[in-house]
Each structure stands twice: as structure tokens, then as C-alpha cells.
């Protein structure tokens, strides 16, 4: 047979299997790369096969071809009737050997090009958000969904979690191998713990785009809220956030002063919520130490404890993975006019049904649809009839809120990961600014609200229309001195409501 004679030592099962694997893998790589290039579709498992599985097949095939030929040649060389030298003779005057050599060179160039393209695309794929967020879809679904709905949705995962430079790239890939093992053998924790201990400092990543020293002015922001009452009454808080401070004022340095100066602290818990010790390195090199007066640490405890130098992520700890409370989500939906304000008690009812525990998303989706419809059919039958379309749309919006902020498979809800920005649903600023951290000389870290923000105006149901502009925050319910003694999160952290418990339903 001419083909067998032409193949020579490569005419054996091992080499033939290698050829089939190599040719098949090459065809699949070219085909899938063409499909991705034409359609622009990037899918995690498609990428896994195109950039890892098929190139692996190609390399294994290329190894099997010479391996099989070597085994056959050595077997024949040991036969007494064969006169085969230890090493092959390369004689280009022999047309057969010349053709084999040319085929080998051309095929090698082709295979190297294919593997090179696949390797480069594979590198790009491992740096993509599809690879980071969708490949291990059960484990990473909560963070990927939160990222997709965050202000950093156009920033790749690797830009924050890896950053530039080879050293951190290698560290990330080694860490990725451990994570791959954990996913493959299901050894990962039920709920992924944060913060990430070995995350790259924010100065190497965040500050490539954000420049704290240049946030020298305040930022005006209007917070839109809606009361959990029958009318879903609109509320507004017009506030000046002292990001960079207010020139010539008592608090001229502003919030980002924390980054402009070296601040270190000791946290007693993983979430960095319990902070009994803070040290500030002044411009002249002296260190000012603040100690929690209720639970002070001894000098020995301070000496042996691990101290963390404060950076962006100590406050902005959820910059790209934001889980919002049901109350905030409903406020934003009302403000954007995605749902109808004319559905009585919608905010309260929706928040209540959202915050219940569910076994899975399917159960949550079915319960939300069932209970919201039943509530209006029972308590507001005319509204349910007249606004059937609006009610159906509201159900869809509420279900979407659940899908973005609740993940039963990983035991994650909107408040699993405290967000330290602000202080409404977690202690946040009050971890340090609680009026209880003092120096030995009696200097206190203030809890004065005006250090961080100034109320410019406020509208809500307990502020009469036409009254003088509000200069201090007015709580929707009169809680007396508790407004200044307690932390907001003491009440608000559990239920996800603006007013815990809200107003009792008018109808039952």
C-alpha cells in the first residue's frame, strides 16, 4: 500500500491515533475560533474547549506520532534480520525522505501557528470576565451578577484582582489553581468569605484611575426614598458629601483624608467591623494612637496584633460587587418609574416578601408572584383589576430584585457582605467614628455627622410643606436622642426597610 509505505515507521496504531487527534483538534480550533470571530459570542465552556481542551488534544497528538514511530523503529532495529542504524539517516537525495522532511516542516509550522494563536487567545480568555465570573457559575454567580450591576461593570475582574506586572499575574494563577481544585472537588466554603486576604493593595489598582488627593471638593447628592406606607410617599434628602472637604471650614480635610495620611488599625474580626485600635502617623512622623474605651487592648495585645494600613477598600469594600437592600432597590425602581407608585403598600409588601428565606430562586419567584397578586386581590380588588398590567410588571421587577441580590445556592442574601460605605445598614463609618475611640490625652474620634456630610434640604411626610429648610437630618419617626446615641444599622440592618416594620397595613 502506497500510503503505508509513505508513512514508514509512523504506520502504527499509536501514531495514527496521534495524527487523528492532531488533525481533529486543529480543525476544531480553527472552526471554533472562526465561529467566535464571526458571531462575537464568548461563552465560558466554548472558550474552555477552544483554548484548553483542543490545544491539549493537538499537543498530545503531536507527541504520539513520533512516539509511535520510535517504538516501531526500535522494535524493528532489534530484529536480527534488520540492518537499521541507531540514528536516522537524513539524505535529501532520497525523494521519499525529502518529501517527508518538507511535510514535517510545513506541518510543524502550521501546528505551531495554530497552537500559538490558541495560546494567545487562551491568555486573553483567562483575563476575561467570562472566564472569571461564568466558568465556575455556581460559586461565582453571586459576585458576577453583583459586578454586572455595579458602577464598575465595564472594568475587568483582573484589573482589580490582579493588576499589572508579572509577579501578581503568577500569584493569581497559582491561587486560581487552588480555586479550580476547590470547585472540582467541592471543597469550597458554602459562602465565600471576604475580605480576600491576599488581595492586591488598592494603591496598585484602584488609584490607577482614582486619585484621592484630587477629590478636593464636596459632592452634592440627592437620596430618593419612599415610605413603606399606603401611598409609597416620596422622600428626599439633599446632601453635600464632604469627599475632599470644605475649604476654610472646621472639617476642611474631608473624607479622603484617610488615604492622604498613613492610618493603621487592628481589627478583631474577619469583616473588619470590630476595630479597637487606630494609629495615625502625622506629617512630622509622630504617631497618635486611639483606643476603644469600652474594650481597650493591652500594650501586649497591640504589639503582637496584625496591623493593617488603611486604603480605599477599608471603606469602599464592595466597589464592584454591590448587593443592595430590598428597600434601596424598591426606592430606585420607584425613582426610575419602573414600577407604579399607585399600588398601595407596594414597597412594604415587596420588601416583606423579598426578605423571607427560600430554598431556591424558583421558589422565590413563584412565591413573589403568588403573594403580591393575592395581597392586592384580597385587600385592593379594584386596584388589582384596574392596574393588572402595572401589577404584573411590578411582580417582574420584584423578582428581578431577588435575582440580583439573593443567591440561596451559596447562602447569600443582600446583607451577607456588609458594605462599609455609609452607616445605614452596617456600622461603616461608625466602626471608628463612634465617639468611643480616645487617645491617652483625651482626644476623641468624633461622631459628628457634619464631618462627612451636610444636609442641604429634606422632604418627607413629617416635615410640613413650606417650613424652613432643614439643616439637620430629621428621622421619619421621632426616636428622640436615640438618633445620636444608636447606630442606624442597629435598627435597619435586619429588615432592609427605611423604617423597620414600617406602617401597619390599613387592611388585613
Coordinates of N, CA and C in Angstrom, one line a residue, residues 277-467:
X277 N -8.5 49.6 67.9 CA -7.2 50.3 68.0 C -7.0 51.0 66.6
X278 N -6.6 52.3 66.6 CA -6.3 53.0 65.4 C -5.1 53.9 65.7
X279 N -4.2 53.9 64.7 CA -3.0 54.7 64.8 C -2.9 55.6 63.6
X280 N -2.6 56.9 63.8 CA -2.4 57.9 62.8 C -1.0 58.4 62.8
X281 N -0.3 58.2 61.7 CA 1.1 58.8 61.5 C 1.0 60.2 61.0
X282 N 1.4 61.1 61.9 CA 1.3 62.6 61.5 C 2.4 62.9 60.5
X283 N 2.2 64.1 59.9 CA 3.2 64.6 58.9 C 4.6 64.7 59.5
X284 N 4.7 65.0 60.8 CA 6.1 65.1 61.4 C 6.7 63.8 61.8
X285 N 5.9 62.7 61.5 CA 6.4 61.4 61.9 C 5.9 60.8 63.2
X286 N 5.3 61.6 64.0 CA 4.8 61.2 65.3 C 3.5 60.3 65.1
X287 N 3.2 59.4 66.0 CA 2.1 58.5 65.8 C 1.1 58.8 67.0
X288 N -0.2 59.0 66.6 CA -1.2 59.3 67.5 C -2.1 58.0 67.6
X289 N -2.2 57.4 68.8 CA -3.0 56.2 69.0 C -4.3 56.4 69.6
X290 N -5.3 55.8 69.0 CA -6.7 55.9 69.6 C -7.1 54.5 70.0
X291 N -7.7 54.4 71.2 CA -8.1 53.1 71.8 C -9.6 53.1 72.1
X292 N -10.3 52.0 71.9 CA -11.7 51.9 72.2 C -11.8 51.9 73.8
X293 N -12.5 52.8 74.3 CA -12.5 53.0 75.8 C -13.4 51.9 76.4
X294 N -14.3 51.3 75.7 CA -15.1 50.2 76.2 C -14.4 48.9 76.2
X295 N -13.6 48.6 75.2 CA -12.9 47.3 75.1 C -11.5 47.6 74.7
X296 N -10.7 48.2 75.6 CA -9.3 48.6 75.2 C -8.4 47.3 75.1
X297 N -7.4 47.4 74.2 CA -6.4 46.4 74.1 C -5.2 46.7 75.0
X298 N -4.6 45.7 75.5 CA -3.4 46.0 76.3 C -2.2 46.3 75.4
X299 N -1.1 46.8 76.0 CA 0.1 47.1 75.1 C 0.6 45.8 74.5
X300 N 0.5 44.7 75.2 CA 1.0 43.4 74.7 C 0.1 43.0 73.5
X301 N -1.2 43.2 73.6 CA -2.1 42.8 72.5 C -1.8 43.7 71.3
X302 N -1.6 45.0 71.5 CA -1.3 45.9 70.4 C 0.0 45.5 69.7
X303 N 1.0 45.1 70.5 CA 2.3 44.8 70.0 C 2.3 43.5 69.1
X304 N 1.5 42.5 69.5 CA 1.5 41.2 68.8 C 0.4 41.2 67.7
X305 N -0.5 42.1 67.7 CA -1.6 42.0 66.7 C -1.2 42.5 65.4
X306 N -1.9 42.0 64.3 CA -1.5 42.3 63.0 C -2.2 43.7 62.6
X307 N -1.4 44.6 62.2 CA -2.0 45.9 61.9 C -2.1 46.1 60.4
X308 N -3.2 46.7 60.0 CA -3.5 46.9 58.5 C -3.4 48.4 58.2
X309 N -2.7 48.7 57.2 CA -2.6 50.1 56.7 C -3.9 50.4 55.9
X310 N -4.6 51.4 56.3 CA -5.9 51.7 55.6 C -5.7 52.1 54.2
X311 N -6.5 51.6 53.3 CA -6.6 52.0 51.9 C -8.0 52.1 51.5
X312 N -8.2 52.3 50.2 CA -9.6 52.6 49.6 C -10.6 51.5 50.1
X313 N -10.1 50.2 50.1 CA -11.0 49.1 50.3 C -11.5 49.0 51.7
X314 N -10.9 49.7 52.6 CA -11.4 49.7 54.0 C -12.7 50.4 54.2
X315 N -13.1 51.3 53.3 CA -14.4 51.9 53.2 C -15.2 51.4 52.0
X316 N -14.5 51.5 50.8 CA -15.1 51.1 49.6 C -14.9 49.5 49.4
X317 N -15.3 48.8 50.4 CA -15.0 47.3 50.4 C -15.9 46.5 49.4
X318 N -16.9 47.1 48.8 CA -17.8 46.5 47.8 C -17.9 47.4 46.6
X319 N -16.8 47.8 46.0 CA -16.8 48.8 44.9 C -17.4 48.2 43.6
X320 N -17.2 46.9 43.4 CA -17.6 46.3 42.1 C -18.5 45.1 42.4
X321 N -18.8 44.8 43.6 CA -19.7 43.7 43.9 C -20.8 44.1 44.9
X322 N -21.7 44.9 44.4 CA -22.7 45.6 45.3 C -24.0 44.8 45.4
X323 N -24.3 44.5 46.6 CA -25.6 43.9 46.9 C -26.4 45.0 47.6
X324 N -27.6 45.2 47.0 CA -28.4 46.3 47.6 C -29.6 45.7 48.4
X325 N -30.0 46.5 49.4 CA -31.1 46.1 50.3 C -32.4 46.1 49.5
X326 N -33.4 45.3 49.8 CA -34.7 45.4 49.1 C -35.3 46.8 49.2
X327 N -35.1 47.5 50.3 CA -35.6 48.9 50.4 C -35.0 49.8 49.4
X328 N -33.7 49.8 49.3 CA -33.0 50.6 48.4 C -33.4 50.3 46.9
X329 N -33.5 49.0 46.6 CA -33.8 48.6 45.3 C -35.2 49.1 44.9
X330 N -36.2 49.0 45.9 CA -37.5 49.5 45.6 C -37.5 51.0 45.4
X331 N -36.7 51.7 46.2 CA -36.6 53.2 46.1 C -36.1 53.5 44.7
X332 N -35.1 52.8 44.2 CA -34.5 53.1 42.9 C -35.5 52.8 41.8
X333 N -36.3 51.7 42.0 CA -37.3 51.3 41.0 C -38.4 52.4 40.9
X334 N -38.8 52.9 42.1 CA -39.8 53.9 42.1 C -39.3 55.2 41.4
X335 N -38.1 55.6 41.8 CA -37.5 56.8 41.3 C -37.3 56.8 39.8
X336 N -37.0 55.6 39.3 CA -36.8 55.4 37.8 C -38.1 55.2 37.1
X337 N -39.2 55.1 37.8 CA -40.5 54.9 37.3 C -40.7 53.5 36.6
X338 N -39.9 52.6 37.1 CA -40.1 51.2 36.6 C -41.3 50.5 37.2
X339 N -41.8 51.0 38.4 CA -43.0 50.5 39.0 C -43.9 51.6 39.4
X340 N -45.2 51.3 39.5 CA -46.2 52.3 39.7 C -46.4 52.6 41.1
X341 N -46.3 53.9 41.5 CA -46.5 54.4 42.8 C -47.9 54.2 43.3
X342 N -48.8 54.0 42.3 CA -50.2 53.9 42.7 C -50.7 52.6 43.2
X343 N -49.7 51.6 43.4 CA -50.0 50.3 44.0 C -49.8 50.5 45.5
X344 N -50.9 50.5 46.3 CA -50.8 50.7 47.7 C -49.9 49.7 48.5
X345 N -49.1 50.3 49.4 CA -48.2 49.4 50.2 C -47.3 48.6 49.4
X346 N -47.0 49.0 48.2 CA -46.1 48.1 47.3 C -44.7 47.9 47.9
X347 N -44.2 49.1 48.4 CA -42.8 49.0 48.9 C -42.8 48.0 50.1
X348 N -43.7 48.2 51.1 CA -43.7 47.4 52.3 C -43.9 45.9 52.0
X349 N -44.9 45.7 51.1 CA -45.3 44.3 50.8 C -44.1 43.6 50.1
X350 N -43.5 44.3 49.1 CA -42.5 43.7 48.3 C -41.2 43.4 49.2
X351 N -40.9 44.4 50.1 CA -39.7 44.1 51.0 C -40.0 42.9 51.9
X352 N -41.2 42.8 52.4 CA -41.5 41.7 53.3 C -41.4 40.4 52.6
X353 N -41.9 40.3 51.3 CA -41.8 39.0 50.6 C -40.4 38.7 50.1
X354 N -39.6 39.8 49.9 CA -38.2 39.6 49.4 C -37.3 39.1 50.5
X355 N -37.6 39.5 51.7 CA -36.7 39.1 52.8 C -37.0 37.8 53.5
X356 N -37.9 37.1 53.0 CA -38.2 35.7 53.5 C -37.2 34.7 53.0
X357 N -36.9 33.7 53.8 CA -35.9 32.7 53.3 C -36.6 31.7 52.3
X358 N -35.9 31.4 51.2 CA -36.4 30.5 50.2 C -35.3 29.4 49.9
X359 N -35.8 28.3 49.5 CA -34.8 27.2 49.2 C -34.0 27.4 48.0
X360 N -34.7 28.0 47.0 CA -34.0 28.3 45.7 C -34.7 29.4 45.0
X361 N -34.2 29.9 43.9 CA -34.7 31.0 43.2 C -36.1 30.7 42.6
X362 N -36.3 29.5 42.2 CA -37.6 29.1 41.6 C -38.7 29.3 42.6
X363 N -38.5 28.9 43.9 CA -39.5 29.0 44.9 C -39.7 30.5 45.2
X364 N -38.6 31.3 45.2 CA -38.8 32.7 45.5 C -39.6 33.4 44.4
X365 N -39.3 33.1 43.2 CA -40.0 33.7 42.0 C -41.5 33.3 42.1
X366 N -41.8 32.1 42.4 CA -43.2 31.6 42.4 C -44.0 32.3 43.6
X367 N -43.3 32.4 44.7 CA -43.9 33.0 45.9 C -44.2 34.5 45.7
X368 N -43.2 35.2 45.2 CA -43.3 36.6 44.9 C -44.6 36.9 44.0
X369 N -44.7 36.1 43.0 CA -45.8 36.3 42.0 C -47.1 36.0 42.7
X370 N -47.1 34.9 43.5 CA -48.4 34.4 44.1 C -48.8 35.4 45.2
X371 N -47.9 35.8 46.1 CA -48.3 36.6 47.3 C -48.6 38.0 46.9
X372 N -47.9 38.6 46.0 CA -48.2 40.0 45.6 C -49.6 40.1 45.0
X373 N -49.9 39.1 44.1 CA -51.2 39.1 43.4 C -52.3 38.8 44.4
X374 N -52.1 37.9 45.3 CA -53.1 37.6 46.4 C -53.3 38.8 47.3
X375 N -52.3 39.5 47.6 CA -52.4 40.6 48.5 C -53.3 41.7 47.9
X376 N -53.1 42.0 46.7 CA -54.0 43.0 46.0 C -55.4 42.5 45.7
X377 N -55.5 41.3 45.3 CA -56.8 40.7 45.1 C -57.7 40.7 46.4
X378 N -57.0 40.5 47.5 CA -57.7 40.4 48.8 C -58.0 41.8 49.3
X379 N -57.0 42.7 49.4 CA -57.1 43.9 50.1 C -57.5 45.1 49.2
X380 N -57.1 45.0 47.9 CA -57.4 46.1 47.0 C -57.9 45.5 45.6
X381 N -59.1 44.9 45.7 CA -59.5 44.2 44.4 C -59.7 45.1 43.3
X382 N -60.2 46.4 43.5 CA -60.4 47.3 42.4 C -59.1 47.7 41.8
X383 N -58.1 47.9 42.7 CA -56.7 48.3 42.2 C -56.2 47.1 41.4
X384 N -56.3 45.9 41.9 CA -55.8 44.7 41.2 C -56.5 44.6 39.8
X385 N -57.7 45.0 39.7 CA -58.4 44.9 38.4 C -58.0 46.1 37.5
X386 N -58.0 47.3 38.0 CA -57.7 48.5 37.2 C -56.2 48.5 36.8
X387 N -55.3 48.0 37.6 CA -53.9 48.1 37.4 C -53.3 46.7 37.2
X388 N -54.0 45.9 36.6 CA -53.5 44.5 36.4 C -52.2 44.5 35.6
X389 N -52.0 45.3 34.6 CA -50.8 45.4 33.8 C -49.6 45.9 34.7
X390 N -49.9 47.0 35.4 CA -48.9 47.6 36.3 C -48.5 46.6 37.4
X391 N -49.4 45.8 37.9 CA -49.1 44.9 39.0 C -48.3 43.7 38.5
X392 N -48.6 43.3 37.3 CA -47.8 42.2 36.7 C -46.4 42.7 36.4
X393 N -46.2 43.9 36.0 CA -44.9 44.4 35.7 C -44.1 44.6 37.1
X394 N -44.8 45.0 38.1 CA -44.2 45.2 39.4 C -43.7 43.8 39.9
X395 N -44.5 42.8 39.7 CA -44.0 41.4 40.1 C -42.7 41.1 39.4
X396 N -42.6 41.4 38.1 CA -41.4 41.1 37.4 C -40.2 41.9 37.9
X397 N -40.4 43.1 38.3 CA -39.4 44.0 38.8 C -38.9 43.4 40.2
X398 N -39.8 43.0 41.0 CA -39.5 42.5 42.4 C -38.8 41.2 42.2
X399 N -39.2 40.3 41.3 CA -38.5 39.1 41.0 C -37.0 39.3 40.6
X400 N -36.9 40.4 39.8 CA -35.5 40.7 39.3 C -34.7 41.2 40.4
X401 N -35.3 42.0 41.4 CA -34.5 42.4 42.5 C -34.0 41.2 43.3
X402 N -34.8 40.2 43.5 CA -34.4 39.0 44.2 C -33.3 38.3 43.4
X403 N -33.4 38.2 42.1 CA -32.3 37.5 41.3 C -31.0 38.2 41.4
X404 N -31.0 39.5 41.6 CA -29.7 40.3 41.7 C -29.1 40.3 43.1
X405 N -29.9 40.0 44.1 CA -29.4 40.2 45.5 C -29.5 39.0 46.4
X406 N -30.1 38.0 46.0 CA -30.3 36.8 46.8 C -29.8 35.5 46.0
X407 N -29.0 34.7 46.7 CA -28.5 33.5 46.0 C -28.5 32.3 47.0
X408 N -29.6 31.6 47.1 CA -29.8 30.6 48.0 C -28.8 29.4 47.9
X409 N -28.3 29.2 46.7 CA -27.4 28.1 46.4 C -26.1 28.3 47.2
X410 N -25.7 29.6 47.4 CA -24.4 29.9 48.1 C -24.7 30.6 49.4
X411 N -26.0 30.5 49.9 CA -26.5 31.0 51.1 C -26.1 32.5 51.3
X412 N -26.3 33.3 50.2 CA -26.0 34.7 50.2 C -27.3 35.5 50.1
X413 N -27.4 36.5 50.9 CA -28.5 37.5 50.8 C -27.9 38.9 50.7
X414 N -28.7 39.9 50.6 CA -28.3 41.2 50.3 C -27.3 41.7 51.4
X415 N -27.5 41.2 52.7 CA -26.7 41.7 53.8 C -25.6 40.7 54.3
X416 N -25.3 39.7 53.5 CA -24.3 38.8 53.8 C -22.9 39.4 53.9
X417 N -22.7 40.3 53.0 CA -21.4 41.0 52.9 C -21.6 42.5 53.3
X418 N -21.3 42.9 54.5 CA -21.5 44.3 54.9 C -20.8 45.3 54.0
X419 N -21.5 46.4 53.6 CA -20.8 47.4 52.8 C -20.5 48.6 53.8
X420 N -19.2 48.9 53.9 CA -18.7 49.9 54.9 C -18.9 51.3 54.4
X421 N -19.4 51.5 53.2 CA -19.6 52.9 52.8 C -20.9 53.4 53.5
X422 N -20.9 54.5 54.2 CA -22.0 55.0 54.9 C -22.2 54.3 56.2
X423 N -23.4 54.2 56.7 CA -23.7 53.6 58.0 C -25.1 53.2 58.2
X424 N -25.8 53.1 57.1 CA -27.3 52.8 57.2 C -27.6 51.4 57.6
X425 N -27.0 50.4 56.8 CA -27.2 49.0 57.0 C -26.1 48.3 57.7
X426 N -24.9 48.9 57.9 CA -23.8 48.4 58.6 C -23.1 49.5 59.3
X427 N -22.3 49.2 60.4 CA -21.7 50.3 61.1 C -20.9 51.2 60.3
X428 N -20.2 50.7 59.3 CA -19.5 51.6 58.3 C -18.6 52.6 59.0
X429 N -18.8 53.8 58.8 CA -18.0 54.9 59.4 C -17.9 54.8 60.9
X430 N -19.0 54.3 61.5 CA -19.1 54.3 63.0 C -18.2 53.2 63.6
X431 N -17.5 52.4 62.8 CA -16.5 51.5 63.3 C -15.4 52.2 64.0
X432 N -15.1 53.4 63.5 CA -14.1 54.2 64.2 C -14.7 55.5 64.7
X433 N -15.6 56.1 64.0 CA -16.2 57.4 64.4 C -17.4 57.1 65.3
X434 N -17.1 56.6 66.5 CA -18.2 56.3 67.4 C -18.2 57.1 68.7
X435 N -17.2 58.0 68.8 CA -17.1 58.8 70.0 C -16.5 58.0 71.1
X436 N -16.0 56.8 70.9 CA -15.5 56.0 72.0 C -14.0 55.7 71.8
X437 N -13.4 56.1 70.7 CA -12.0 55.9 70.5 C -11.3 57.2 71.0
X438 N -10.4 57.0 71.9 CA -9.7 58.2 72.5 C -8.2 57.9 72.6
X439 N -7.5 59.1 72.6 CA -6.0 59.0 72.9 C -5.8 59.1 74.4
X440 N -4.6 58.8 74.8 CA -4.3 58.9 76.2 C -4.5 60.3 76.8
X441 N -4.4 61.3 75.9 CA -4.6 62.7 76.3 C -6.1 63.1 76.3
X442 N -7.0 62.2 75.8 CA -8.4 62.5 75.8 C -9.0 63.0 74.5
X443 N -8.1 63.0 73.4 CA -8.6 63.4 72.1 C -9.5 62.3 71.6
X444 N -10.7 62.6 71.1 CA -11.7 61.7 70.7 C -11.9 61.7 69.1
X445 N -12.1 60.5 68.6 CA -12.6 60.4 67.1 C -14.0 60.8 67.1
X446 N -14.4 61.9 66.6 CA -15.8 62.4 66.7 C -16.8 61.6 65.9
X447 N -18.0 61.7 66.4 CA -19.2 61.0 65.7 C -20.0 62.1 65.1
X448 N -19.5 63.3 65.0 CA -20.3 64.4 64.4 C -20.6 64.2 63.0
X449 N -21.9 64.1 62.6 CA -22.3 63.8 61.3 C -21.8 64.8 60.2
X450 N -21.6 66.1 60.7 CA -21.2 67.1 59.7 C -19.7 67.0 59.3
X451 N -19.0 66.0 59.9 CA -17.6 65.8 59.4 C -17.7 65.2 58.0
X452 N -18.7 64.4 57.7 CA -18.7 63.7 56.4 C -19.7 64.3 55.4
X453 N -20.8 64.9 56.0 CA -21.8 65.4 55.1 C -22.7 66.5 55.8
X454 N -23.3 67.3 54.9 CA -24.1 68.4 55.4 C -25.5 68.3 54.7
X455 N -26.5 68.3 55.5 CA -27.9 68.3 55.0 C -28.2 69.6 54.4
X456 N -28.6 69.7 53.1 CA -29.0 70.9 52.5 C -30.5 71.1 52.4
X457 N -31.2 70.0 52.5 CA -32.7 70.0 52.5 C -33.2 68.6 52.6
X458 N -34.5 68.6 53.0 CA -35.1 67.3 53.3 C -36.6 67.4 53.1
X459 N -37.2 66.4 52.4 CA -38.6 66.3 52.2 C -39.1 65.0 52.6
X460 N -40.1 65.0 53.5 CA -40.8 63.7 53.8 C -42.1 64.1 54.6
X461 N -42.8 63.0 54.9 CA -44.2 63.2 55.4 C -44.3 63.9 56.7
X462 N -43.2 63.9 57.6 CA -43.3 64.6 58.9 C -42.6 65.9 58.8
X463 N -42.3 66.5 57.7 CA -41.8 67.8 57.5 C -42.9 68.6 56.7
X464 N -43.6 69.5 57.4 CA -44.6 70.3 56.7 C -44.2 71.0 55.5
X465 N -45.0 71.0 54.5 CA -44.6 71.8 53.3 C -44.6 73.2 53.6
X466 N -43.6 73.9 53.0 CA -43.4 75.4 53.3 C -42.7 75.7 54.5
X467 N -42.2 74.7 55.3 CA -41.5 75.0 56.5 C -40.0 75.4 56.1

